[in-house]
Amino acid sequence: MIAYKQASTQKELEQILALQQQNLPKSLSNAEKEQEGFLTVEHSYGILEEMNAACGHIIAIEHEKVIGYALCMHPKFCNSIEVLKPMFQEINKVIKNNCNYMVMGQICVSKEYRGKGVFRGLYKTMKEKLPMGFDTIITEVDAKNQRSLHAHEAVGFQELKRYLIDNKEWSLIVLK
């Protein structure tokens, strides 16, 4: 049975990174990227641990193995990951001052668990575990990643805006 919780151990963080490695573009064929989607950011253990200390990452576990995750990225990390800096700049352009948001820094489900509700379960748990005072989840998706865009739309995300950075189109989306 799949359980959802916030990451709390070094082993869980290491398993997140292992699953991440399997789903980065460098580990996937072009066909896999198109059919299954892909991840953009490769995190270090250090930044993953710092982010987790601010707001525990959401993980899906079965038989003590992380089979999916949604990374919680507090806005205070806006300058910590170079590729995500433009996203925070775009968020600041469209979000009103009375909106306290958490960024979902990356979501991934192990291949053998896709299509089984894990993605939805991760977001449901993330909404439930948002720190006091936070009421919105924001993320961005590479516009070429159609699988991810459709999955996010299916759980209730709405597009805030599209923008180009270094000839790459991004969709900035929000879940309220």
mmCIF file of C-alpha atoms in Angstrom, residues 3 28 55 134 170:
data_model
loop_
_atom_site.group_PDB
_atom_site.id
_atom_site.type_symbol
_atom_site.label_atom_id
_atom_site.label_comp_id
_atom_site.label_asym_id
_atom_site.label_seq_id
_atom_site.Cartn_x
_atom_site.Cartn_y
_atom_site.Cartn_z
ATOM 1 C CA ALA A 3 1.706 5.943 1.928
ATOM 2 C CA LEU A 28 16.147 9.141 -21.158
ATOM 3 C CA CYS A 55 9.213 22.607 4.424
ATOM 4 C CA PHE A 134 0.517 29.358 2.818
ATOM 5 C CA TRP A 170 7.712 27.781 -19.801
#
